[in-house]
Short mmCIF file of C-alpha atoms and ligand atoms in Angstrom, two decimals:
data_model
loop_
_atom_site.label_atom_id
_atom_site.label_comp_id
_atom_site.label_asym_id
_atom_site.label_seq_id
_atom_site.Cartn_x
_atom_site.Cartn_y
_atom_site.Cartn_z
CA MET D 1 87.50 87.97 136.92
CA THR D 2 90.43 87.79 138.11
CA THR D 3 92.76 90.49 138.92
CA ASP D 4 94.75 89.97 135.83
CA ALA D 5 92.25 89.91 134.12
CA ARG D 6 90.87 93.25 135.35
CA SER D 7 94.97 95.11 135.26
CA LEU D 8 94.76 93.78 131.52
CA TYR D 9 90.84 95.26 130.98
CA SER D 10 92.11 98.73 132.73
CA GLN D 11 95.23 99.18 130.00
CA LEU D 12 92.70 99.42 127.77
CA PRO D 13 92.50 103.28 125.47
CA SER D 14 89.52 104.85 125.77
CA THR D 15 88.53 105.71 122.64
CA ASP D 16 88.50 109.60 123.20
CA ARG D 17 91.98 109.52 124.09
CA LEU D 18 93.11 107.83 121.43
CA LEU D 19 90.71 110.00 118.92
CA HIS D 20 93.12 113.13 120.59
CA ASP D 21 95.99 111.18 119.85
CA ALA D 22 98.90 112.93 117.50
CA SER D 23 99.17 109.06 116.10
CA PHE D 24 95.51 109.42 114.92
CA SER D 25 95.27 113.04 113.11
CA HIS D 26 96.76 111.13 109.81
CA LEU D 27 93.96 108.90 109.89
CA LEU D 28 91.49 111.26 111.47
CA ARG D 29 92.14 113.31 108.22
CA GLN D 30 92.33 110.59 105.60
CA PHE D 31 89.55 108.32 106.67
CA GLY D 32 86.96 110.76 108.67
CA HIS D 33 85.67 111.07 112.81
CA THR D 34 83.12 108.57 112.07
CA ARG D 35 84.45 105.48 110.03
CA LEU D 36 87.83 106.08 112.61
CA VAL D 37 84.93 105.56 115.99
CA ASN D 38 83.62 103.00 114.68
CA LEU D 39 86.82 100.92 113.52
CA LEU D 40 88.34 102.23 117.26
CA ARG D 41 85.30 100.73 119.13
CA GLN D 42 85.58 97.18 117.09
CA MET D 43 88.85 97.43 117.74
CA LEU D 44 87.90 97.65 121.53
CA ASP D 45 86.09 94.47 121.20
CA ASP D 46 88.23 92.02 119.72
CA ALA D 47 90.76 93.61 122.30
CA ARG D 48 88.70 92.71 125.21
CA GLU D 49 88.17 89.57 123.50
CA ALA D 50 91.41 88.60 123.54
CA VAL D 51 91.66 89.45 127.05
CA ARG D 52 88.63 87.30 127.49
CA VAL D 53 89.65 84.09 125.91
CA SER D 54 93.95 84.10 126.45
CA GLN D 55 94.07 86.66 129.55
CA GLN D 56 96.67 88.41 127.04
CA LEU D 57 96.24 92.24 124.95
CA PRO D 58 96.29 91.55 121.73
CA GLN D 59 99.86 92.21 120.25
CA TRP D 60 98.81 95.26 118.15
CA HIS D 61 98.33 96.95 121.92
CA SER D 62 102.05 98.92 121.37
CA ASP D 63 100.23 101.23 118.40
CA TRP D 64 96.87 100.50 118.00
CA ALA D 65 97.07 104.21 115.17
CA ALA D 66 99.36 101.56 113.02
CA GLU D 67 96.76 98.62 113.50
CA ALA D 68 93.73 100.95 112.83
CA GLY D 69 95.82 102.18 109.71
CA ARG D 70 96.62 98.77 108.59
CA ARG D 71 92.95 97.12 109.02
CA LEU D 72 91.12 100.58 107.18
CA ASN D 73 93.91 99.94 104.03
CA VAL D 74 92.95 96.39 103.96
CA SER D 75 89.11 97.05 104.20
CA ASP D 76 89.77 100.19 101.20
CA ALA D 77 91.93 97.43 98.87
CA SER D 78 90.01 97.69 95.80
CA ALA D 79 87.92 93.91 94.49
CA LEU D 80 88.92 95.44 91.22
CA ARG D 81 93.09 95.43 91.31
CA PRO D 82 95.43 95.60 89.12
CA VAL D 83 97.32 92.64 88.90
CA PHE D 84 100.50 91.49 86.54
CA ASN D 85 99.32 88.33 84.35
CA LEU D 86 101.79 85.82 83.81
CA THR D 87 99.77 82.45 83.42
CA GLY D 88 100.48 82.25 80.26
CA THR D 89 96.76 83.24 79.36
CA VAL D 90 96.41 85.90 76.78
CA LEU D 91 92.34 86.08 77.46
CA HIS D 92 92.10 84.43 81.09
CA THR D 93 88.76 85.32 82.11
CA ASN D 94 89.14 84.88 85.79
CA LEU D 95 91.39 88.15 85.21
CA GLY D 96 89.24 90.22 83.23
CA ARG D 97 89.58 89.05 79.76
CA ALA D 98 90.74 92.06 76.94
CA GLN D 99 93.15 94.47 78.22
CA GLN D 100 91.59 97.76 76.49
CA ALA D 101 93.27 100.15 74.29
CA GLU D 102 94.36 103.10 75.53
CA GLU D 103 91.80 105.06 73.27
CA ALA D 104 88.89 103.03 74.62
CA VAL D 105 90.37 103.63 78.14
CA ALA D 106 90.02 107.48 76.68
CA ALA D 107 86.26 107.00 75.10
CA VAL D 108 84.53 105.33 78.14
CA ALA D 109 86.75 108.50 80.26
CA ARG D 110 84.57 111.14 78.86
CA ALA D 111 81.47 109.09 78.35
CA MET D 112 81.15 108.59 82.50
CA ARG D 113 82.02 113.12 82.46
CA SER D 114 79.44 114.32 80.20
CA PRO D 115 75.85 113.65 78.42
CA VAL D 116 76.51 111.89 75.27
CA THR D 117 74.22 111.37 72.22
CA LEU D 118 73.42 107.59 73.10
CA GLU D 119 70.40 107.63 72.13
CA TYR D 120 69.93 111.43 70.17
CA ASP D 121 71.01 112.37 67.13
CA PRO D 122 72.43 115.38 66.45
CA ASP D 123 71.11 115.84 62.77
CA SER D 124 67.35 115.65 63.34
CA ALA D 125 67.56 116.59 67.00
CA GLY D 126 65.96 113.48 68.28
CA ARG D 127 65.63 109.69 69.45
CA GLY D 128 68.72 107.76 67.96
CA HIS D 129 68.75 104.08 68.64
CA ARG D 130 71.67 103.54 71.38
CA ASP D 131 73.70 100.62 68.71
CA ARG D 132 73.02 102.94 65.74
CA ALA D 133 76.65 104.60 65.05
CA LEU D 134 78.52 101.31 66.57
CA ALA D 135 75.56 99.16 64.43
CA SER D 136 77.79 100.97 60.74
CA LEU D 137 81.14 100.48 62.27
CA LEU D 138 80.09 96.96 62.81
CA CYS D 139 79.03 96.83 59.18
CA GLU D 140 81.80 98.26 57.29
CA LEU D 141 83.97 95.89 59.80
CA THR D 142 82.13 92.37 58.62
CA GLY D 143 80.41 93.19 56.00
CA ALA D 144 76.57 92.48 57.51
CA GLU D 145 73.75 94.83 56.68
CA ASP D 146 72.81 95.45 60.46
CA ALA D 147 74.11 94.98 64.21
CA CYS D 148 72.62 94.63 67.55
CA ILE D 149 74.36 95.30 70.35
CA VAL D 150 73.81 93.44 74.45
CA ASN D 151 75.42 92.41 77.43
CA ASN D 152 78.07 89.67 76.32
CA ASN D 153 78.13 86.88 74.28
CA ALA D 154 75.79 84.61 76.04
CA ALA D 155 72.87 87.48 76.35
CA ALA D 156 73.25 87.25 72.48
CA VAL D 157 72.15 83.46 71.71
CA LEU D 158 69.42 83.81 74.91
CA LEU D 159 68.52 87.15 72.12
CA MET D 160 69.36 85.15 68.85
CA LEU D 161 67.38 82.63 69.57
CA ALA D 162 63.82 84.58 71.70
CA ALA D 163 63.58 86.79 69.48
CA CYS D 164 63.77 84.25 66.30
CA ALA D 165 62.66 81.03 66.93
CA SER D 166 61.28 81.12 70.65
CA GLY D 167 58.09 78.13 70.87
CA ALA D 168 59.78 76.08 68.12
CA GLU D 169 62.63 74.14 67.15
CA VAL D 170 66.36 74.69 66.61
CA ILE D 171 67.98 71.76 65.27
CA VAL D 172 71.80 71.19 66.66
CA SER D 173 74.37 69.40 65.81
CA ARG D 174 75.69 66.95 68.87
CA GLY D 175 78.97 67.51 67.98
CA GLU D 176 78.14 71.40 69.12
CA LEU D 177 76.76 71.00 72.38
CA VAL D 178 79.53 73.45 73.57
CA GLU D 179 79.75 74.35 77.55
CA ILE D 180 81.48 77.08 78.42
CA GLY D 181 82.98 77.94 81.97
CA GLY D 182 80.59 79.39 83.95
CA ALA D 183 77.12 77.32 83.43
CA PHE D 184 76.46 78.35 79.73
CA ARG D 185 74.92 75.86 78.33
CA ILE D 186 73.52 75.38 74.73
CA PRO D 187 70.64 73.20 76.15
CA ASP D 188 70.18 74.78 78.99
CA VAL D 189 70.11 78.89 77.42
CA MET D 190 67.75 77.00 74.85
CA ARG D 191 65.46 76.03 77.57
CA GLN D 192 66.12 79.44 79.22
CA ALA D 193 64.78 80.98 75.34
CA GLY D 194 61.63 78.96 74.82
CA CYS D 195 63.02 76.77 72.08
CA ARG D 196 63.29 73.20 71.81
CA LEU D 197 66.56 71.64 71.61
CA VAL D 198 66.36 69.39 68.09
CA GLU D 199 69.92 67.85 68.12
CA VAL D 200 71.30 65.90 65.26
CA GLY D 201 74.02 63.70 63.98
CA THR D 202 76.84 62.54 66.62
CA THR D 203 79.35 63.27 68.52
CA ASN D 204 81.68 63.25 65.79
CA ARG D 205 80.01 63.15 62.44
CA THR D 206 76.87 65.27 61.71
CA HIS D 207 75.97 65.25 57.87
CA LEU D 208 73.92 67.82 56.11
CA ARG D 209 71.07 64.97 55.78
CA ASP D 210 70.81 64.42 59.60
CA TYR D 211 69.98 67.99 59.79
CA ARG D 212 67.46 67.84 56.36
CA GLU D 213 65.84 64.90 58.37
CA ALA D 214 64.79 67.17 61.14
CA VAL D 215 63.08 69.35 59.65
CA THR D 216 59.36 69.78 60.92
CA ASP D 217 56.47 72.35 60.59
CA ASN D 218 57.91 73.42 63.41
CA THR D 219 61.79 73.80 62.87
CA GLY D 220 62.36 77.98 63.27
CA LEU D 221 66.29 77.60 62.67
CA LEU D 222 69.44 76.02 62.12
CA MET D 223 71.83 76.83 64.11
CA LYS D 224 75.53 76.59 64.01
CA VAL D 225 77.90 76.97 66.92
CA HIS D 226 81.81 76.79 67.16
CA THR D 227 83.31 74.53 69.22
CA SER D 228 85.57 76.51 71.17
CA ASN D 229 86.51 74.93 74.38
CA TYR D 230 87.07 71.59 72.56
CA HIS D 231 88.59 70.60 69.96
CA ILE D 232 87.32 66.99 68.31
CA GLU D 233 89.68 64.61 65.82
CA GLY D 234 90.04 61.68 63.90
CA PHE D 235 86.78 60.21 62.52
CA THR D 236 84.88 63.10 61.72
CA LYS D 237 82.55 65.51 59.66
CA ALA D 238 80.97 68.33 60.55
CA VAL D 239 78.49 70.35 57.86
CA SER D 240 80.18 73.85 56.72
CA GLU D 241 78.02 77.22 57.43
CA GLN D 242 77.87 77.56 53.31
CA GLU D 243 76.25 73.94 53.00
CA LEU D 244 73.61 74.03 56.33
CA VAL D 245 72.47 77.77 54.18
CA ALA D 246 72.16 76.31 50.88
CA LEU D 247 69.39 73.87 52.82
CA GLY D 248 68.19 77.16 55.13
CA ASP D 249 67.80 78.40 52.05
CA GLU D 250 65.92 75.49 49.74
CA LEU D 251 63.88 75.12 53.22
CA GLY D 252 63.32 78.66 54.59
CA LEU D 253 64.93 78.83 57.33
CA PRO D 254 67.34 80.95 58.71
CA VAL D 255 70.75 79.74 60.46
CA VAL D 256 72.17 81.50 62.86
CA ALA D 257 76.29 80.80 64.78
CA ASP D 258 77.08 81.35 67.00
CA LEU D 259 81.42 81.79 67.16
CA GLY D 260 82.39 82.55 70.70
CA SER D 261 85.46 84.19 70.13
CA GLY D 262 85.14 85.57 66.13
CA SER D 263 88.05 87.56 65.56
CA LEU D 264 87.44 91.06 62.70
CA VAL D 265 91.12 90.47 61.24
CA ASP D 266 93.23 87.19 59.28
CA LEU D 267 94.89 85.70 62.32
CA THR D 268 97.26 84.07 59.84
CA ASP D 269 98.29 88.18 58.11
CA TYR D 270 100.20 87.89 61.51
CA GLY D 271 101.37 84.52 61.82
CA LEU D 272 98.75 83.11 64.49
CA PRO D 273 96.78 80.41 64.12
CA ALA D 274 93.73 80.80 61.68
CA GLU D 275 89.94 81.58 63.72
CA PRO D 276 86.91 82.06 62.08
CA MET D 277 86.26 85.62 61.12
CA PRO D 278 82.32 87.41 61.89
CA ARG D 279 83.10 88.43 57.19
CA GLN D 280 83.51 84.63 56.43
CA LEU D 281 79.87 83.42 58.25
CA ILE D 282 78.28 86.99 56.80
CA ALA D 283 79.18 86.35 53.55
CA ASP D 284 78.74 82.84 53.22
CA GLY D 285 75.58 83.54 53.97
CA VAL D 286 74.79 82.60 57.84
CA SER D 287 71.67 85.22 59.04
CA LEU D 288 72.83 86.16 62.42
CA VAL D 289 76.61 85.76 63.91
CA SER D 290 77.12 86.51 67.16
CA PHE D 291 80.49 86.81 68.99
CA SER D 292 82.10 88.55 72.69
CA GLY D 293 83.52 92.08 72.41
CA ASP D 294 86.42 91.01 74.48
CA LYS D 295 87.68 87.58 73.50
CA LEU D 296 89.73 87.72 70.17
CA LEU D 297 88.26 91.11 69.18
CA GLY D 298 90.32 92.71 72.56
CA GLY D 299 87.27 94.74 73.32
CA PRO D 300 85.22 95.79 76.53
CA GLN D 301 82.83 93.15 78.14
CA ALA D 302 79.70 92.71 74.71
CA GLY D 303 77.87 90.45 73.00
CA ILE D 304 77.68 91.24 68.80
CA ILE D 305 75.09 89.95 67.13
CA VAL D 306 75.53 90.92 62.72
CA GLY D 307 73.57 90.30 60.32
CA ARG D 308 70.52 90.51 58.77
CA ARG D 309 68.83 93.52 58.66
CA ALA D 310 64.62 92.18 58.75
CA LEU D 311 66.29 89.87 61.79
CA ILE D 312 68.44 92.27 63.70
CA GLU D 313 65.14 94.90 63.67
CA ARG D 314 63.16 91.83 65.62
CA LEU D 315 66.49 91.57 68.13
CA GLN D 316 65.92 95.53 68.71
CA ARG D 317 62.15 95.11 69.32
CA HIS D 318 62.50 91.62 72.14
CA PRO D 319 61.52 92.46 75.35
CA LEU D 320 65.00 91.24 76.22
CA LYS D 321 66.68 93.63 74.57
CA ARG D 322 65.62 95.95 76.96
CA ALA D 323 66.87 93.82 79.74
CA LEU D 324 70.24 92.87 77.93
CA ARG D 325 71.40 96.76 76.41
CA ALA D 326 74.80 97.40 76.71
CA ASP D 327 76.24 100.82 78.18
CA LYS D 328 77.72 104.30 77.50
CA MET D 329 81.06 103.10 78.81
CA THR D 330 80.58 99.29 77.18
CA LEU D 331 79.17 101.75 73.84
CA ALA D 332 82.04 103.83 73.84
CA ALA D 333 85.18 101.69 74.26
CA LEU D 334 83.41 98.89 71.73
CA GLU D 335 83.13 102.15 69.57
CA ALA D 336 86.83 102.89 70.24
CA THR D 337 88.15 99.40 69.66
CA LEU D 338 86.30 99.56 66.67
CA MET D 339 88.01 102.39 65.10
CA LEU D 340 91.41 100.53 65.15
CA TYR D 341 90.11 97.70 63.30
CA ARG D 342 89.90 101.02 60.04
CA HIS D 343 93.57 101.53 60.10
CA PRO D 344 95.19 98.32 60.49
CA GLU D 345 98.64 99.00 59.76
CA THR D 346 98.82 100.32 63.22
CA LEU D 347 96.30 98.03 64.36
CA ALA D 348 98.56 95.14 66.40
CA SER D 349 100.70 98.05 68.16
CA ARG D 350 97.43 99.78 69.43
CA LEU D 351 95.29 96.76 70.52
CA PRO D 352 96.28 94.52 73.63
CA THR D 353 95.42 91.80 72.90
CA LEU D 354 96.74 91.25 69.57
CA ARG D 355 100.11 92.90 70.77
CA LEU D 356 100.29 90.62 73.16
CA LEU D 357 99.56 87.50 70.87
CA THR D 358 102.06 88.78 68.57
CA ARG D 359 105.28 89.26 70.55
CA GLY D 360 107.49 86.82 69.02
CA ALA D 361 109.25 83.97 71.67
CA MET D 362 113.47 85.73 70.97
CA GLU D 363 111.80 88.36 72.58
CA ILE D 364 109.94 87.64 75.09
CA GLU D 365 113.25 85.21 76.07
CA GLN D 366 115.41 88.50 75.84
CA GLN D 367 113.18 89.69 78.45
CA ALA D 368 113.21 87.37 80.83
CA ARG D 369 116.81 87.13 80.40
CA ARG D 370 116.88 90.98 80.96
CA LEU D 371 114.74 90.34 84.66
CA LYS D 372 116.96 87.29 85.96
CA PRO D 373 120.31 89.24 87.46
CA ALA D 374 118.19 91.29 90.19
CA LEU D 375 115.69 88.46 90.87
CA GLU D 376 118.17 86.36 91.31
CA GLN D 377 119.89 88.84 93.86
CA ARG D 378 116.39 88.78 95.50
CA TYR D 379 115.31 85.15 95.22
CA GLY D 380 118.42 83.59 94.32
CA ALA D 381 119.67 81.85 97.59
CA ALA D 382 116.36 79.76 97.66
CA PHE D 383 114.84 79.45 94.42
CA ILE D 384 117.71 78.37 91.60
CA ILE D 385 115.50 80.40 88.33
CA ASP D 386 116.34 79.61 85.06
CA VAL D 387 115.32 81.34 81.95
CA GLU D 388 112.21 78.27 80.05
CA PRO D 389 110.85 78.58 76.74
CA CYS D 390 108.00 77.98 77.15
CA LEU D 391 103.94 77.89 75.23
CA SER D 392 101.09 80.26 75.89
CA GLN D 393 97.50 80.35 75.52
CA ILE D 394 95.27 82.42 74.07
CA GLY D 395 92.37 81.58 75.85
CA SER D 396 88.40 82.24 76.46
CA GLY D 397 87.88 79.08 74.59
CA SER D 398 89.69 80.03 71.76
CA LEU D 399 92.40 77.93 70.00
CA PRO D 400 92.72 75.71 72.22
CA VAL D 401 94.67 73.57 70.32
CA ASP D 402 97.59 76.36 69.33
CA ARG D 403 99.92 77.36 71.77
CA LEU D 404 101.76 80.13 71.11
CA PRO D 405 106.07 80.06 72.25
CA GLY D 406 106.99 81.91 74.37
CA ALA D 407 109.04 82.36 77.43
CA ALA D 408 108.66 82.00 81.06
CA LEU D 409 111.41 82.82 84.72
CA THR D 410 111.33 80.13 86.56
CA PHE D 411 111.57 79.36 90.15
CA THR D 412 112.74 76.11 91.63
CA PRO D 413 113.22 75.72 95.40
CA ARG D 414 116.87 75.04 96.14
CA ASP D 415 115.08 72.42 99.48
CA GLY D 416 112.83 70.40 96.39
CA LYS D 417 109.54 71.51 98.42
CA GLY D 418 106.40 72.25 97.53
CA SER D 419 105.13 73.87 100.23
CA SER D 420 108.63 76.62 99.22
CA LEU D 421 106.89 76.59 96.20
CA ALA D 422 103.51 77.85 97.79
CA ALA D 423 104.78 80.24 99.96
CA LEU D 424 106.21 82.33 97.22
CA ALA D 425 102.64 81.84 95.13
CA GLN D 426 101.12 82.78 97.99
CA GLY D 427 103.54 86.04 98.76
CA TRP D 428 103.24 87.40 95.51
CA ARG D 429 99.78 86.46 95.04
CA ARG D 430 99.12 89.16 98.10
CA LEU D 431 101.83 92.04 96.54
CA ALA D 432 99.42 95.33 96.45
CA GLN D 433 99.76 94.69 92.60
CA PRO D 434 99.89 90.36 93.02
CA VAL D 435 101.85 88.70 90.38
CA ILE D 436 100.58 86.22 89.74
CA GLY D 437 102.01 82.63 87.41
CA ARG D 438 101.71 78.90 87.47
CA ILE D 439 102.73 75.98 89.22
CA GLY D 440 104.12 73.44 87.24
CA ASP D 441 106.86 70.38 87.66
CA GLY D 442 107.86 71.94 90.44
CA ARG D 443 108.68 74.95 89.49
CA LEU D 444 106.20 78.04 89.73
CA TRP D 445 106.84 79.88 86.05
CA LEU D 446 106.01 83.55 85.56
CA ASP D 447 104.80 83.97 81.07
CA LEU D 448 105.99 86.99 79.96
CA ARG D 449 104.31 87.07 76.69
CA CYS D 450 101.65 89.06 78.98
CA LEU D 451 104.58 91.46 80.69
CA GLU D 452 104.74 94.96 79.40
CA ASP D 453 105.37 97.01 82.72
CA GLU D 454 109.04 95.70 83.26
CA ALA D 455 109.58 98.27 86.07
CA GLY D 456 106.55 97.36 87.66
CA LEU D 457 106.94 94.33 88.41
CA LEU D 458 110.54 94.45 89.76
CA GLU D 459 108.98 96.75 91.43
CA MET D 460 106.60 94.45 93.29
CA LEU D 461 109.27 91.53 93.45
CA LEU D 462 111.75 92.77 95.24
CA SER D 463 109.65 95.26 97.41
C1 PLP U 1 82.96 82.52 74.94
C2 PLP U 1 81.63 81.90 74.59
C3 PLP U 1 79.98 81.78 74.35
C4 PLP U 1 80.21 83.19 76.02
O1 PLP U 1 80.31 84.32 75.33
P1 PLP U 1 80.28 85.33 76.82
O2 PLP U 1 80.95 86.34 76.27
O3 PLP U 1 81.43 84.78 77.76
O4 PLP U 1 78.82 85.82 77.29
C5 PLP U 1 79.53 81.09 74.08
N1 PLP U 1 79.22 80.81 72.64
C6 PLP U 1 80.87 80.65 72.16
C7 PLP U 1 80.89 79.40 71.32
C8 PLP U 1 81.82 81.10 73.26
O5 PLP U 1 83.16 80.85 72.48
#
């Protein structure tokens, strides 16, 4: 070892000295002795390593408490930090899909704090059924006879198939062999459920006779899958649920439908593009309809199956139901969300998903103009800031071709460099509450459709 290195090593403080230093007292109070001792050992190792590798003390050597505080705060940062979703996609799967209504938030907190009547019927003082209360609500909202709730819609599809057609053939149109992001593919789910997929028709055209000709003694189900994340245009033909139900009735086969998103209200009433409704499919005679809790419904992650009582009972009795069932927090949030649908007059203001989807372009543009001056002060030297019209999307596979007119703030680097743009976006992603936009056309776009906390955003971006 060189004399230089030896003298550097001798400058390293002892854990004990640091712990007794006044600068560490607040860290000790906040994080505790055990955690701090472990951290200081690590920091001392890091410092020795720095001396060994580069013959100098680390930069933070001048202030150990500041470095310790920084490291502790980084390691305490939640993996589920709130962000500003300014991507322009309202139901963003990577950002947790639907924002919950305040009523749902309160219901979850209540269910977490105390024992609840989850599988307990106070009237008969006996064991109830965990989906019971929600099933009545769902029947009220969809016209179905009964309902079953599981962890997500992928689980709902798996359970429907496993309980109704394990070991049997399930007939699906080739135009509906959907892949949803995250490896949910209809053929794979079929296999997992123990069903044999029978594909009929072609990618663009499937006729009723295609289904009829594919039916054998071993057919268990006819299935419709909503092509939620793509759209086939041109020379096309699909068989409607109604037609398929007529065939199913004739041949004694149930028809099931995976609706994906599915809306409990008619979105055209709110000036939004139409989306299939579970109520309509139930009225058409479909035996089981499945959809997600956290897509257009605007609730927690859940898979909802509504339909005929006898089939729902089969799902409830199936061993997979126990593995896929929803927990009390999910059920509490879902119940509170569904309750909001009983009061359609206030739905668009109380349900965040619908509130954000129904914001008008004019209102969003005004918001952009309000924010622009303060942002120009802070970022104007390096970026040209404009208010631009833009098209937001609903997301999560809903209505892929229908876009919602809105407005965005755009940041164009004055130096014209992509690296300046990338640095801006990266800086914002690293904020305490990250601000997430999207880069396109040589600019950074902040689509303001999902911005409700204006003051919070300014605080982040101006800090
Ligand atoms: C989204 C979707 C699913 C998966 O639903 P999750 O709630 O994400 O599990 C399945 N099928 C269709 C058609 C979908 O759109």
